[in-house]
XYZ file of C-alpha atoms in Angstrom:
681
model
C -0.038 0.211 -0.069
C 3.113 2.487 0.783
C 4.501 2.003 -2.627
C 1.194 2.647 -4.359
C 0.904 5.943 -2.015
C 4.446 6.963 -3.141
C 3.677 6.472 -6.746
C 0.536 8.354 -6.841
C 2.415 11.158 -5.029
C 5.157 10.940 -7.487
C 2.878 11.206 -10.298
C 1.217 14.224 -8.666
C 4.600 15.822 -8.474
C 5.496 15.311 -11.809
C 2.163 16.667 -13.256
C 2.665 19.543 -11.172
C 6.552 20.397 -12.489
C 4.914 20.003 -16.027
C 2.369 22.782 -15.235
C -0.684 20.340 -15.335
C -2.102 21.806 -12.285
C -5.566 20.498 -12.877
C -4.442 17.033 -13.024
C -2.373 17.096 -10.365
C -5.087 18.669 -8.088
C -7.258 15.802 -9.074
C -4.642 12.997 -8.215
C -4.082 14.789 -4.713
C -7.814 14.699 -4.180
C -7.721 10.961 -5.300
C -5.124 10.341 -2.521
C -6.653 11.960 -0.012
C -10.164 9.989 -0.690
C -8.228 6.912 -0.023
C -5.893 8.412 2.715
C -7.861 11.284 4.529
C -5.358 11.962 6.986
C -2.319 11.633 4.764
C -0.549 15.164 5.639
C 1.854 14.885 2.718
C -0.937 14.894 0.225
C -3.048 17.607 2.169
C 0.223 20.026 2.343
C 1.032 19.389 -1.136
C -2.822 20.331 -2.723
C -2.487 23.483 -0.484
C 0.871 24.322 -1.869
C -0.498 23.742 -5.173
C -3.677 25.893 -4.893
C -1.396 28.712 -3.492
C 0.596 28.510 -6.614
C -2.316 28.214 -9.245
C -3.360 31.043 -10.949
C -5.283 30.592 -14.144
C -6.864 27.777 -15.359
C -5.174 26.164 -18.596
C -6.039 28.757 -21.674
C -8.156 25.593 -23.488
C -10.130 25.788 -20.115
C -11.081 29.114 -20.037
C -11.554 29.574 -24.054
C -14.457 26.852 -23.246
C -15.642 28.521 -20.308
C -15.895 31.858 -22.464
C -17.439 29.764 -25.506
C -20.322 28.576 -23.166
C -20.766 32.065 -21.872
C -21.256 33.365 -25.823
C -23.996 30.740 -26.108
C -25.739 31.998 -23.187
C -25.296 28.840 -20.908
C -24.667 30.973 -18.066
C -25.546 28.566 -15.392
C -23.044 25.895 -17.081
C -20.485 28.619 -16.666
C -21.199 29.708 -13.229
C -21.285 25.399 -12.007
C -18.288 24.848 -13.922
C -16.323 27.927 -12.952
C -17.020 27.575 -8.960
C -15.597 23.831 -9.446
C -12.255 25.148 -10.934
C -12.081 28.121 -8.492
C -11.257 25.383 -5.675
C -8.131 24.410 -7.555
C -7.392 28.163 -8.897
C -8.411 30.610 -6.182
C -6.099 33.120 -7.232
C -7.336 33.287 -10.765
C -8.640 36.877 -11.434
C -10.036 35.644 -14.910
C -12.139 33.000 -13.350
C -13.646 35.231 -10.595
C -14.495 37.682 -13.331
C -15.897 35.036 -15.705
C -17.907 33.483 -12.748
C -19.105 36.902 -11.840
C -20.130 37.904 -15.139
C -22.269 34.386 -15.502
C -23.915 34.936 -12.155
C -24.690 38.714 -13.068
C -26.491 37.166 -16.364
C -28.522 34.702 -13.926
C -29.580 37.628 -11.883
C -27.873 36.260 -8.947
C -26.792 39.635 -7.657
C -25.250 38.594 -4.297
C -23.151 35.770 -5.669
C -21.669 38.052 -8.579
C -21.056 40.779 -6.194
C -18.647 38.466 -4.302
C -17.361 37.061 -7.255
C -16.035 40.462 -8.425
C -14.969 41.458 -5.164
C -12.732 38.273 -5.070
C -11.371 39.309 -8.423
C -10.558 42.786 -7.223
C -8.849 41.419 -4.163
C -6.598 39.832 -6.549
C -6.252 42.952 -8.996
C -7.364 46.008 -7.334
C -6.494 47.941 -10.464
C -8.813 46.246 -12.984
C -10.998 48.740 -14.268
C -13.744 46.237 -15.885
C -13.834 44.507 -12.706
C -14.721 47.729 -10.714
C -17.200 48.629 -13.526
C -18.878 45.252 -13.139
C -19.173 45.490 -9.487
C -20.794 48.817 -9.862
C -23.348 47.465 -12.073
C -24.280 45.013 -9.421
C -24.175 47.751 -6.736
C -26.452 49.789 -8.660
C -28.850 47.043 -9.328
C -29.430 47.136 -5.624
C -29.749 50.831 -5.423
C -26.435 50.951 -3.401
C -25.802 54.249 -5.267
C -23.017 55.236 -3.351
C -21.205 52.231 -3.451
C -21.832 52.042 -7.202
C -20.556 55.638 -7.560
C -17.540 54.598 -5.774
C -16.845 51.635 -7.993
C -17.304 53.692 -11.160
C -14.715 56.114 -10.326
C -12.475 53.629 -9.555
C -12.628 52.149 -12.949
C -12.260 55.388 -14.485
C -9.219 56.198 -12.074
C -7.861 52.858 -13.209
C -8.645 53.567 -17.069
C -9.697 57.477 -17.669
C -10.911 55.599 -21.415
C -13.304 53.161 -19.671
C -16.395 54.044 -21.782
C -18.838 51.940 -19.920
C -17.690 53.141 -16.558
C -18.561 56.905 -17.907
C -21.708 55.683 -19.300
C -22.670 53.937 -16.377
C -21.795 56.936 -14.139
C -23.701 59.380 -16.414
C -26.974 56.745 -15.871
C -26.458 56.866 -12.123
C -26.147 60.723 -11.545
C -29.263 61.431 -14.190
C -31.239 58.819 -11.644
C -30.372 61.371 -8.905
C -31.636 64.130 -10.803
C -28.275 65.777 -12.436
C -29.092 65.372 -15.979
C -26.375 68.015 -17.037
C -23.857 65.918 -15.090
C -25.014 63.012 -16.751
C -24.890 64.612 -19.858
C -21.119 65.468 -19.364
C -20.023 61.897 -18.560
C -21.806 60.471 -21.651
C -19.990 63.096 -24.027
C -16.647 61.822 -22.536
C -17.641 58.196 -23.186
C -18.951 59.109 -27.122
C -15.381 60.874 -27.837
C -13.835 57.531 -26.521
C -16.249 55.226 -28.215
C -18.198 57.091 -31.070
C -19.615 53.727 -32.474
C -21.152 52.650 -29.276
C -25.200 52.744 -29.949
C -25.973 52.379 -26.159
C -24.026 56.175 -25.538
C -26.759 57.588 -27.945
C -29.268 55.775 -26.221
C -28.589 56.935 -22.945
C -28.069 60.487 -24.124
C -31.522 60.757 -25.676
C -32.870 59.367 -22.656
C -31.399 62.237 -20.632
C -32.410 64.769 -23.273
C -36.159 63.326 -23.212
C -35.997 64.270 -18.959
C -34.867 67.761 -20.176
C -37.702 68.007 -22.380
C -35.428 68.556 -25.562
C -37.636 65.848 -27.297
C -36.453 66.648 -30.765
C -32.867 66.288 -29.779
C -33.835 62.913 -27.918
C -35.239 61.529 -31.108
C -32.355 62.543 -33.350
C -29.889 60.383 -30.928
C -32.514 57.452 -30.941
C -32.102 57.562 -34.366
C -28.221 57.559 -34.435
C -28.571 54.712 -31.809
C -30.498 52.742 -34.384
C -28.274 53.697 -37.410
C -25.518 52.129 -35.438
C -27.368 48.937 -34.200
C -30.577 48.485 -36.277
C -31.785 45.753 -34.111
C -31.649 47.792 -31.086
C -35.230 47.439 -29.730
C -34.882 49.274 -26.545
C -33.863 52.106 -28.576
C -36.589 51.399 -31.490
C -39.427 51.313 -28.598
C -38.381 54.685 -26.755
C -37.970 56.554 -30.209
C -41.720 55.457 -31.371
C -42.973 56.609 -27.953
C -41.199 60.103 -28.435
C -42.389 60.251 -31.713
C -46.033 60.255 -30.197
C -45.173 62.772 -27.770
C -44.305 64.817 -30.732
C -47.260 63.539 -32.637
C -44.864 63.235 -35.355
C -47.415 60.689 -37.217
C -45.255 60.419 -40.378
C -42.123 59.702 -38.888
C -43.985 57.312 -36.438
C -45.277 55.220 -39.470
C -42.090 54.989 -41.043
C -40.353 53.334 -37.872
C -43.917 50.959 -37.399
C -42.625 48.440 -39.533
C -42.536 45.195 -37.643
C -43.498 46.745 -34.291
C -46.334 43.717 -33.643
C -43.308 41.712 -32.562
C -41.158 44.595 -30.739
C -40.456 43.112 -27.569
C -41.894 39.951 -28.438
C -38.994 38.294 -30.249
C -35.473 39.579 -29.393
C -34.309 41.778 -26.748
C -37.294 42.820 -24.382
C -38.372 46.252 -24.057
C -40.208 48.388 -21.227
C -43.979 47.333 -21.769
C -45.309 50.996 -20.836
C -43.639 52.418 -23.810
C -45.613 50.550 -26.419
C -49.163 50.900 -24.684
C -49.827 53.809 -26.958
C -49.039 51.968 -30.079
C -51.717 49.083 -30.438
C -54.507 47.673 -28.459
C -53.545 44.048 -28.007
C -53.547 42.588 -24.627
C -52.373 39.297 -25.811
C -48.985 40.990 -27.061
C -48.928 43.225 -23.957
C -48.648 40.342 -21.926
C -46.025 38.477 -23.665
C -43.776 41.758 -23.554
C -44.449 42.191 -19.523
C -43.363 38.427 -19.202
C -40.227 38.804 -21.338
C -39.411 42.069 -19.196
C -39.844 40.672 -16.176
C -38.096 37.468 -16.845
C -34.957 39.722 -18.126
C -35.203 42.283 -15.426
C -35.899 40.797 -12.426
C -34.085 38.060 -10.041
C -35.429 35.475 -7.743
C -35.469 36.366 -4.081
C -32.449 36.084 -2.089
C -34.513 36.384 1.243
C -36.122 33.498 2.579
C -39.919 33.439 2.067
C -42.097 34.659 5.127
C -43.174 32.133 7.480
C -46.759 31.732 6.525
C -49.320 33.466 9.379
C -52.024 31.153 10.791
C -53.269 33.647 13.354
C -54.668 36.282 11.707
C -53.866 40.143 13.735
C -56.294 42.514 14.775
C -55.024 45.028 12.353
C -54.015 44.202 8.951
C -50.624 46.002 8.069
C -50.814 47.298 4.185
C -47.658 48.720 2.909
C -47.839 51.127 -0.277
C -44.877 51.756 -2.422
C -44.418 54.594 -4.523
C -42.255 57.455 -6.071
C -45.494 59.713 -6.389
C -46.555 60.766 -2.570
C -46.539 64.224 -3.651
C -48.863 66.477 -6.266
C -49.226 63.815 -8.752
C -51.999 62.097 -10.691
C -51.960 59.097 -8.651
C -52.406 60.776 -5.401
C -55.278 62.912 -6.856
C -57.256 59.586 -7.009
C -55.848 57.811 -4.153
C -55.365 60.541 -1.240
C -58.732 59.768 0.395
C -58.158 56.093 0.634
C -54.980 56.482 2.103
C -56.503 58.921 4.601
C -59.756 57.188 5.033
C -58.629 53.628 5.582
C -60.256 52.074 9.061
C -57.442 52.491 11.429
C -59.290 50.307 13.834
C -58.824 47.631 11.588
C -55.740 48.511 9.553
C -52.470 49.875 9.792
C -51.033 51.691 6.776
C -47.285 52.095 6.177
C -46.300 54.238 3.316
C -42.902 53.676 1.742
C -41.769 56.979 -0.344
C -38.869 56.367 -2.727
C -39.227 59.494 -4.854
C -37.411 62.470 -4.513
C -40.448 65.155 -4.535
C -42.423 66.242 -1.597
C -44.743 69.241 -1.272
C -46.940 71.160 1.115
C -50.554 69.546 0.084
C -50.265 65.808 0.199
C -46.774 64.813 1.853
C -47.240 66.532 5.564
C -51.055 65.286 5.368
C -50.273 61.520 4.730
C -47.420 61.964 7.502
C -49.859 62.545 10.096
C -52.665 59.957 8.786
C -50.795 56.899 8.589
C -49.099 54.558 10.751
C -45.729 55.418 9.701
C -44.335 57.199 6.330
C -40.990 56.171 5.660
C -38.579 57.963 3.130
C -36.697 55.090 1.461
C -35.118 56.730 -1.481
C -31.549 55.875 -0.333
C -32.034 52.405 0.905
C -31.002 49.686 -1.402
C -33.487 47.240 -2.719
C -32.289 44.402 -0.452
C -32.311 47.187 2.745
C -35.725 48.234 1.717
C -37.034 44.505 1.261
C -35.745 44.070 4.885
C -37.250 47.051 6.385
C -40.499 45.827 4.867
C -40.072 42.151 6.583
C -39.418 43.691 9.511
C -42.378 45.993 9.348
C -44.277 42.635 8.841
C -46.547 43.725 6.229
C -49.660 41.569 5.517
C -49.757 42.982 2.122
C -47.510 45.086 -0.304
C -48.870 47.087 -2.921
C -46.917 48.564 -6.089
C -48.576 51.819 -7.025
C -46.039 52.222 -9.930
C -45.805 48.876 -11.978
C -43.842 50.003 -14.964
C -44.143 53.613 -14.981
C -41.506 56.237 -14.878
C -39.634 56.230 -11.575
C -40.605 52.529 -10.566
C -38.683 50.543 -8.286
C -40.738 47.183 -8.577
C -37.929 45.105 -8.606
C -38.187 45.223 -4.788
C -41.013 43.209 -4.951
C -38.837 40.114 -6.560
C -37.633 40.099 -2.780
C -41.149 39.370 -1.500
C -41.628 42.352 0.902
C -44.790 40.593 1.957
C -46.908 37.142 1.685
C -49.279 39.225 -0.561
C -48.350 41.580 -3.147
C -50.628 43.579 -5.496
C -50.510 45.711 -8.580
C -52.900 48.663 -8.198
C -53.717 51.796 -9.887
C -50.138 53.009 -11.693
C -49.913 50.523 -14.429
C -52.863 49.801 -16.708
C -51.941 46.060 -17.497
C -50.237 43.048 -16.418
C -46.643 43.136 -14.731
C -46.057 39.495 -16.210
C -43.890 39.180 -12.797
C -44.259 35.920 -10.798
C -43.949 37.746 -7.817
C -47.318 40.070 -8.077
C -49.790 38.152 -6.966
C -53.239 40.236 -7.841
C -54.328 42.951 -9.785
C -56.859 45.337 -8.903
C -59.642 45.928 -11.259
C -63.406 45.669 -12.330
C -65.602 43.765 -14.872
C -65.150 46.658 -17.392
C -61.151 46.709 -17.440
C -60.640 43.268 -17.042
C -64.036 41.102 -18.280
C -63.742 37.507 -17.547
C -63.308 36.865 -21.224
C -59.901 38.790 -21.314
C -58.688 36.929 -18.055
C -56.074 35.094 -20.045
C -54.220 38.345 -20.700
C -52.965 38.895 -17.155
C -50.481 36.828 -15.132
C -52.009 38.267 -11.825
C -55.454 36.910 -10.188
C -58.084 39.826 -10.434
C -59.514 41.720 -7.568
C -62.471 42.392 -8.608
C -63.999 45.739 -7.130
C -67.894 45.944 -7.631
C -67.727 49.683 -9.731
C -64.865 50.625 -11.119
C -61.146 50.126 -10.041
C -60.421 53.710 -9.691
C -60.607 55.679 -6.650
C -61.562 59.173 -6.965
C -61.084 62.302 -4.228
C -64.350 63.371 -3.500
C -63.191 66.060 -0.972
C -61.686 68.386 -3.798
C -63.141 71.743 -3.777
C -62.953 73.340 -7.149
C -62.609 77.303 -7.125
C -65.480 79.184 -7.908
C -63.525 82.348 -9.170
C -65.322 83.636 -12.177
C -63.166 83.476 -15.373
C -64.223 83.747 -19.208
C -63.372 81.658 -22.049
C -61.255 84.950 -23.575
C -58.820 84.411 -20.626
C -57.978 80.660 -21.867
C -57.771 81.711 -25.727
C -61.252 80.012 -26.274
C -63.970 81.999 -28.409
C -66.788 83.597 -26.717
C -69.335 81.479 -28.263
C -69.339 78.087 -30.295
C -68.713 74.997 -29.214
C -65.665 73.199 -27.638
C -64.456 70.128 -27.937
C -61.331 69.310 -25.273
C -59.008 66.627 -24.639
C -56.799 66.978 -21.710
C -54.774 63.756 -22.316
C -51.185 63.551 -22.902
C -50.376 64.246 -26.319
C -48.518 60.683 -26.857
C -51.937 59.344 -26.561
C -53.449 60.967 -29.424
C -53.130 58.944 -32.785
C -54.032 59.470 -36.516
C -57.325 57.758 -35.804
C -59.080 59.907 -33.246
C -57.661 63.119 -34.446
C -59.032 62.466 -37.980
C -62.414 62.131 -35.889
C -61.746 65.096 -34.384
C -60.798 67.295 -37.480
C -63.974 65.948 -39.003
C -65.974 67.050 -35.963
C -64.744 70.709 -36.582
C -65.428 70.702 -39.804
C -69.489 69.573 -39.235
C -69.736 71.833 -36.186
C -69.566 75.393 -37.344
C -67.377 77.783 -34.900
C -66.237 74.928 -33.141
C -62.475 74.862 -31.244
C -60.444 71.553 -30.031
C -58.994 72.650 -26.745
C -55.705 70.649 -26.022
C -53.500 70.294 -23.487
C -49.707 72.213 -24.149
C -47.163 69.666 -24.042
C -44.004 70.701 -26.130
C -43.395 73.243 -29.212
C -43.091 70.280 -31.820
C -45.829 68.359 -30.876
C -47.984 71.839 -31.059
C -46.656 72.441 -34.533
C -47.398 69.162 -35.919
C -50.859 68.955 -34.675
C -51.342 72.703 -36.566
C -49.856 71.314 -39.611
C -52.094 68.138 -39.425
C -55.150 70.408 -38.851
C -54.327 72.250 -41.965
C -53.696 69.207 -43.969
C -57.374 68.139 -42.755
C -58.349 71.630 -44.508
C -59.362 72.955 -41.074
C -58.102 76.900 -39.892
C -55.365 76.032 -37.499
C -56.727 78.799 -35.460
C -58.974 76.250 -34.275
C -56.549 74.619 -32.133
C -56.379 76.133 -28.788
C -53.573 75.246 -26.420
C -53.865 75.182 -22.643
C -50.906 75.925 -20.491
C -50.328 73.996 -17.499
C -51.876 74.979 -14.092
C -52.094 73.766 -10.576
C -54.417 70.937 -10.377
C -57.531 72.600 -8.635
C -57.305 75.739 -11.143
C -57.146 73.283 -13.906
C -60.430 71.676 -12.624
C -62.020 74.997 -12.496
C -61.237 75.724 -16.383
C -63.261 72.413 -17.308
C -65.908 74.653 -17.032
C -65.186 76.394 -20.331
C -65.253 73.240 -22.236
C -68.548 71.506 -23.828
C -67.113 67.766 -24.435
C -64.020 65.948 -23.442
C -63.251 63.569 -26.762
C -61.279 60.404 -25.214
C -58.177 58.817 -27.060
C -58.317 55.306 -28.130
C -55.533 53.006 -27.218
C -54.439 54.822 -23.716
C -57.570 56.481 -22.731
C -57.979 59.386 -20.355
C -57.382 57.855 -16.770
C -57.247 60.555 -14.020
C -57.910 62.843 -16.434
C -61.167 60.912 -17.307
C -62.529 61.249 -13.800
C -61.126 64.923 -13.197
C -63.357 65.674 -16.392
C -66.433 64.142 -14.702
C -65.764 65.628 -11.000
C -65.559 69.197 -12.896
C -68.678 68.498 -14.712
C -67.564 67.776 -18.018
C -69.092 64.979 -20.080
C -66.503 62.539 -21.916
C -67.234 60.557 -24.668
C -64.924 57.309 -25.069
C -64.267 54.522 -27.512
C -63.546 51.234 -25.338
C -61.086 49.111 -26.739
C -59.315 45.564 -25.689
C -56.710 46.125 -23.119
C -56.533 47.419 -19.768
C -55.499 50.982 -21.116
C -58.402 51.083 -23.728
C -61.204 50.433 -21.109
C -60.315 52.699 -18.220
C -62.634 55.659 -19.400
C -65.577 53.197 -19.801
C -65.050 51.694 -16.489
C -65.076 55.306 -14.746
C -68.256 56.303 -16.913
C -69.926 52.832 -15.686
C -69.274 53.825 -12.294
C -70.367 57.475 -12.639
C -74.016 55.988 -14.036
C -72.849 57.054 -17.649
C -72.864 54.199 -19.752
C -74.545 56.076 -22.759
C -71.222 58.150 -23.326
C -69.347 54.668 -24.098
C -69.117 53.871 -27.560
C -67.623 50.491 -29.456
C -66.378 51.454 -32.498
C -64.725 54.460 -34.062
C -68.149 54.976 -36.046
C -70.051 55.224 -33.169
C -67.747 57.222 -31.124
C -67.847 59.980 -33.854
C -71.843 59.597 -34.331
C -72.312 60.313 -30.656
C -69.763 63.119 -30.056
C -71.610 65.049 -33.158
C -75.007 64.279 -32.031
C -74.386 65.923 -28.629
C -72.264 68.749 -30.539
C -75.145 69.670 -32.404
C -78.180 69.030 -30.126
C -77.721 71.278 -27.279
C -80.956 69.829 -25.581
C -79.354 66.251 -25.371
C -75.962 67.490 -23.941
C -77.799 69.618 -21.394
C -79.303 66.715 -20.079
C -76.442 64.729 -20.120
C -74.820 67.555 -17.929
C -77.481 67.471 -15.846
C -77.475 63.779 -15.297
C -73.686 64.381 -14.494
C -74.317 66.862 -12.079
C -77.115 64.523 -10.451
C -74.997 61.756 -10.212
C -71.557 63.391 -8.990
C -72.436 62.725 -5.195
C -74.639 59.706 -5.499
C -72.834 56.944 -7.836
C -70.192 55.039 -6.695
C -67.344 56.671 -8.599
C -67.752 59.993 -6.387
C -67.911 57.947 -3.289
C -64.416 57.661 -1.920
C -65.541 56.274 1.651
C -67.658 53.351 -0.027
C -64.634 52.602 -2.307
C -62.146 52.330 0.613
C -64.256 49.787 2.356
C -64.705 47.889 -0.876
C -60.912 47.703 -1.191
C -60.373 47.138 2.415
C -62.815 44.056 1.737
C -60.924 42.829 -1.079
C -57.530 43.133 0.921
C -59.275 40.921 4.065
C -60.130 38.500 1.525
C -56.955 37.863 0.239
C -55.240 37.666 3.824
C -57.938 35.322 4.869
C -57.370 32.814 1.875
C -53.593 33.442 2.680
C -54.045 32.457 6.250
C -56.342 29.433 5.415
C -53.703 28.180 3.277
C -55.527 28.640 0.166
C -53.678 29.413 -3.010
C -54.142 32.894 -4.498
C -57.565 33.044 -7.055
C -59.905 35.757 -8.303
C -61.299 37.966 -5.579
C -64.687 39.324 -6.054
C -65.948 42.229 -3.873
C -69.880 42.575 -3.586
C -71.379 45.992 -3.198
C -72.331 46.612 0.393
C -75.280 48.677 -1.264
C -76.452 46.231 -3.852
C -80.167 45.886 -4.231
């Protein structure tokens, strides 16, 4: 037996001298399997591992080949096995880190990149990669430091400069972001992602036309850059540049469905297709969010006296969401519910924020917390339900929900569609926005409220200060059609109808919300192209919310948009006494105004085709008696119908929360929840 051991040790030593460290290591392991206490083999293996730097070149090339094929799990598994023999291989730790990053394993990737930097503290790529991982966890201070270290090690590291730009842009320093991007652009002028990031920053600054120019340049450099194409289309919609929009719309039915995922919100305006929107959302969620590294909360079996509800948003200030939701947040039954607010937005104001702070159980400013720290905070607060008020809208942090903040997680109000994410259990809806026949287009289970899914604030007092049409650039006489929706919602379809209405109703005008100078110019040009004098378009300046509501009295009829309806603007108009004509579509975003009108007791203002929409609008514009009757009905319904009953709505939402929690406590799987009207019959 002694000779066999000596022979094996000799073979291992020979392999080691030849540089075949992997085979030598394997042989020492074989010896230790047979002779677990052998100190010679154990010490030799320890010395070999200390000497080992990189695996053989062919091994590294094989790993890189697997990575290029997208076999990231195989790379991570093989790499971690190799790392036992080559713990000082900087290259190996970097490859493993990249694989874990691609798999969404942020904690593992962070550890891998830190191991690489322990070996080579000056490597710019590893510092940049670590920064990306830290930024993904919202650890912005640490990420900034890592990116800076990358640029100190290599001042020409374009990726680190771009990442610095992205990070400072997210904190509101858009001019600093453009400076970083400009440096990166000089270093690497052929990188499409740099133009994409510049475009997004210019977009935030309101320089929409310049933003479009940079998206176009990104697509010239990378024609298959789906993210850039989606954002280009969205910005062209904001400009009402329908000619260019049409020229770039070829193949958009598959945009985000094949190839690179895109942000789902960017394409809501483009088509009314709930089936394709679900696919886009599912692909986006699968790419964007990782599985939770935190353990799943232990299931509660005994209900608490008070349910703990956590609301998460960037918009706890003067924002459309708060115009709808404030009375719900303030009106929750404090004898049965504890309300926790997690605010990750930078804006606060004197109207909503202080009121909420005083009214809820706890208001927490969490914008500086990483996703993992925020998840830990929510876990310590022992929430029963976590509510995402943002979804896939601007400044969202829906990734925190992938850490499972609470046993029950709900998408509510902010995003009009499915999130396609496995970690969202429910979506709040009604039978209009998601009829049972449309359930297949939503990955969430549906909470059906008895009227509209949309709350309203019936405490708003509209100023009664005297004003005239002339103050707003409107003619003293003549019919005023209006649409205060964002310009990106306006498409050729509805605009052509609006122009025909102006042509048929003498002296009428169309009152739109001013957005940007390019949209205004394009809309005026489109008006002239339809043979209508451009002076019959009137643009409303932005005003404080209550003053905006007050000026609705000078309009006669609100004309809705199609693929994305009036949402908050619909209930605003009705609260201000202005009827709205809508055309109900298929996807959630195209059915909101119909939901609101049903809950306001005005189903006669809902149409189901372009022709019926135009016919109804013309009928009301040319028959003053009919329009006056509708306005009187709206006035009568204002304080009696469910849409305008904030307290009643809050009770229904609370009933939904109770049902969801009871199912969880009873050990039942999530399923459709239907809340019955407590005043039915």
